[in-house]
C-alpha positions as semicolon CSV with decimal commas, in nm:
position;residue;x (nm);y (nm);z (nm)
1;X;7,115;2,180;0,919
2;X;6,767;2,231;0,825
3;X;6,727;1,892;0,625
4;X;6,865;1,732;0,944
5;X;6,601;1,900;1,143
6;X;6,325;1,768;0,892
7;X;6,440;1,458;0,893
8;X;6,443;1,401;1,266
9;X;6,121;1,544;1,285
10;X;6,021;1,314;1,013
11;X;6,157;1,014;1,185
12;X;5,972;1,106;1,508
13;X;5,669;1,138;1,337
14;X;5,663;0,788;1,155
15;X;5,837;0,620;1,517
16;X;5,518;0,751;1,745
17;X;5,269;0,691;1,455
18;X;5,399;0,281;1,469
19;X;5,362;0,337;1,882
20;X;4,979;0,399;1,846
21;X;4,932;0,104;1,669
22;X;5,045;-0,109;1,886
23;X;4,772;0,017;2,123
24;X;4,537;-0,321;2,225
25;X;4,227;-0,374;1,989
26;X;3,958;-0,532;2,216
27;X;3,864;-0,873;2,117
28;X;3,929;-1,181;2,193
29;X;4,265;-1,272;2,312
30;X;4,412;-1,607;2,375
31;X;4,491;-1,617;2,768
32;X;4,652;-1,976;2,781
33;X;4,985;-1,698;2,682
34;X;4,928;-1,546;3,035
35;X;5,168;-1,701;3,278
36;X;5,043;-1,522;3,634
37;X;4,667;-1,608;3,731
38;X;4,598;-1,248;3,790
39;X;4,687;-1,145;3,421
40;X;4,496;-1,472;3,292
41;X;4,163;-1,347;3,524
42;X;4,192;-1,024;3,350
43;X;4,237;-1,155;2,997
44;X;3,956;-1,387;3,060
45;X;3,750;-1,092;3,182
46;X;3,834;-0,902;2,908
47;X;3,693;-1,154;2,647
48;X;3,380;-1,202;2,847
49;X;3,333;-0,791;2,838
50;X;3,372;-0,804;2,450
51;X;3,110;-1,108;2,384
52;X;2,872;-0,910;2,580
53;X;2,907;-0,575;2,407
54;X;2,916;-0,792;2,068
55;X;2,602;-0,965;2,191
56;X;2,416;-0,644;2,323
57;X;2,503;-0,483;1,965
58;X;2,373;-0,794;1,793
59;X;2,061;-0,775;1,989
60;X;1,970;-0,418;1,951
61;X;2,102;-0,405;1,545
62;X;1,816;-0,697;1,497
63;X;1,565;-0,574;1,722
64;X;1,572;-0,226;1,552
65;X;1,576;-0,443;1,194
66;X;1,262;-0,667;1,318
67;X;1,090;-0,338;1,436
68;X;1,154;-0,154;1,086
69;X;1,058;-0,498;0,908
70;X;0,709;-0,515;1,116
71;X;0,606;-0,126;1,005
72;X;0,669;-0,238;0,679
73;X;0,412;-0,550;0,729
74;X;0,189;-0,311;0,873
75;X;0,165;-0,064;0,612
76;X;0,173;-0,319;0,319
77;X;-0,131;-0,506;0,491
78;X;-0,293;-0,152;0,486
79;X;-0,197;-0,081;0,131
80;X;-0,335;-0,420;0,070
81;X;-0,691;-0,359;0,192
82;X;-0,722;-0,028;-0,005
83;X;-0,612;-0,208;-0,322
84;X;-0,864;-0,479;-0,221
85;X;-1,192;-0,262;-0,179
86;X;-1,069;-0,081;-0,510
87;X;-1,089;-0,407;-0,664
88;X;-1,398;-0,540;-0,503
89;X;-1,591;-0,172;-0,634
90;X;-1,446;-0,297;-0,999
91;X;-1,559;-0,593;-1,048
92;X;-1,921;-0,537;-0,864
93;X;-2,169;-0,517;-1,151
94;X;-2,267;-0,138;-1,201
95;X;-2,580;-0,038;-1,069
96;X;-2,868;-0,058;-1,282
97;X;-3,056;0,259;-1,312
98;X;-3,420;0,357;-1,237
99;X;-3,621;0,239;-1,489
100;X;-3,759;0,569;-1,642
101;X;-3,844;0,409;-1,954
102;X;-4,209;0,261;-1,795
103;X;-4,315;0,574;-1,698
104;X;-4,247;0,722;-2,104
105;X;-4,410;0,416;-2,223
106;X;-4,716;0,461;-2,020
107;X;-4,884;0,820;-2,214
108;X;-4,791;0,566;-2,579
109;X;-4,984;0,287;-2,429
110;X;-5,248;0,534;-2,311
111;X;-5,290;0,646;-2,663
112;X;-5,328;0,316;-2,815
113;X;-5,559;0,201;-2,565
114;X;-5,784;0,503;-2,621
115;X;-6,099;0,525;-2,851
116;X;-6,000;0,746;-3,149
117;X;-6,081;1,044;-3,131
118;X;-6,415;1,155;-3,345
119;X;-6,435;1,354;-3,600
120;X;-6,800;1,598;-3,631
121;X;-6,807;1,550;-3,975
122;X;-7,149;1,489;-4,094
């Protein structure tokens, strides 16, 4: 009795699984099928409310890509400047020093330049 029981509930369970299935899957259906106008109107209505949902998803799915791909332009052509001016500061020619030197050599050339110094030895 009890494997009759499991069995039936079994086969109920697989029969209204199958019935689910056969639920309609929006897309495009051929209408030509449809004998009455009225069912051929709402089969062709039907269609034309699934191209626009495809089309609005379309739309927005590449919008959002086109905005994510133009933040990444953005920030690129920033990263690109800063790598630029890094660059440019490089390969500028470091900046000479003050000469300090001239001012050193000045007292040497002061001493050359200047009488000896005498002697009081008589």
């Amino acid at each position: 009795m009890i494997c009759r029981a499991l069995a039936w509930t079994m086969a109920t369970a697989l029969l209204g699984s199958t019935a689910a299935l056969a639920q309609d899957v929006p897309g495009i259906e051929i209408c030509t099928v449809e004998k009455t106008m009225e069912r051929r109107t709402s089969c062709l209505q039907s269609n034309v409310d699934f191209l626009k949902k495809s089309l609005d998803k379309a739309r927005l799915e590449q919008q959002q890509k086109l905005d994510a791909a133009n933040r990444q332009i953005e920030a690129l052509k920033t990263a690109l400047a800063a790598m630029q001016k890094s660059v440019e500061q490089l390969q500028a020619p470091p900046k000479k020093p003050e000469p300090a030197a001239p001012a050193q050599a000045a007292p040497k050339d002061a001493a050359k330049d200047a009488p000896p110094a005498k002697t009081d030895a008589k």
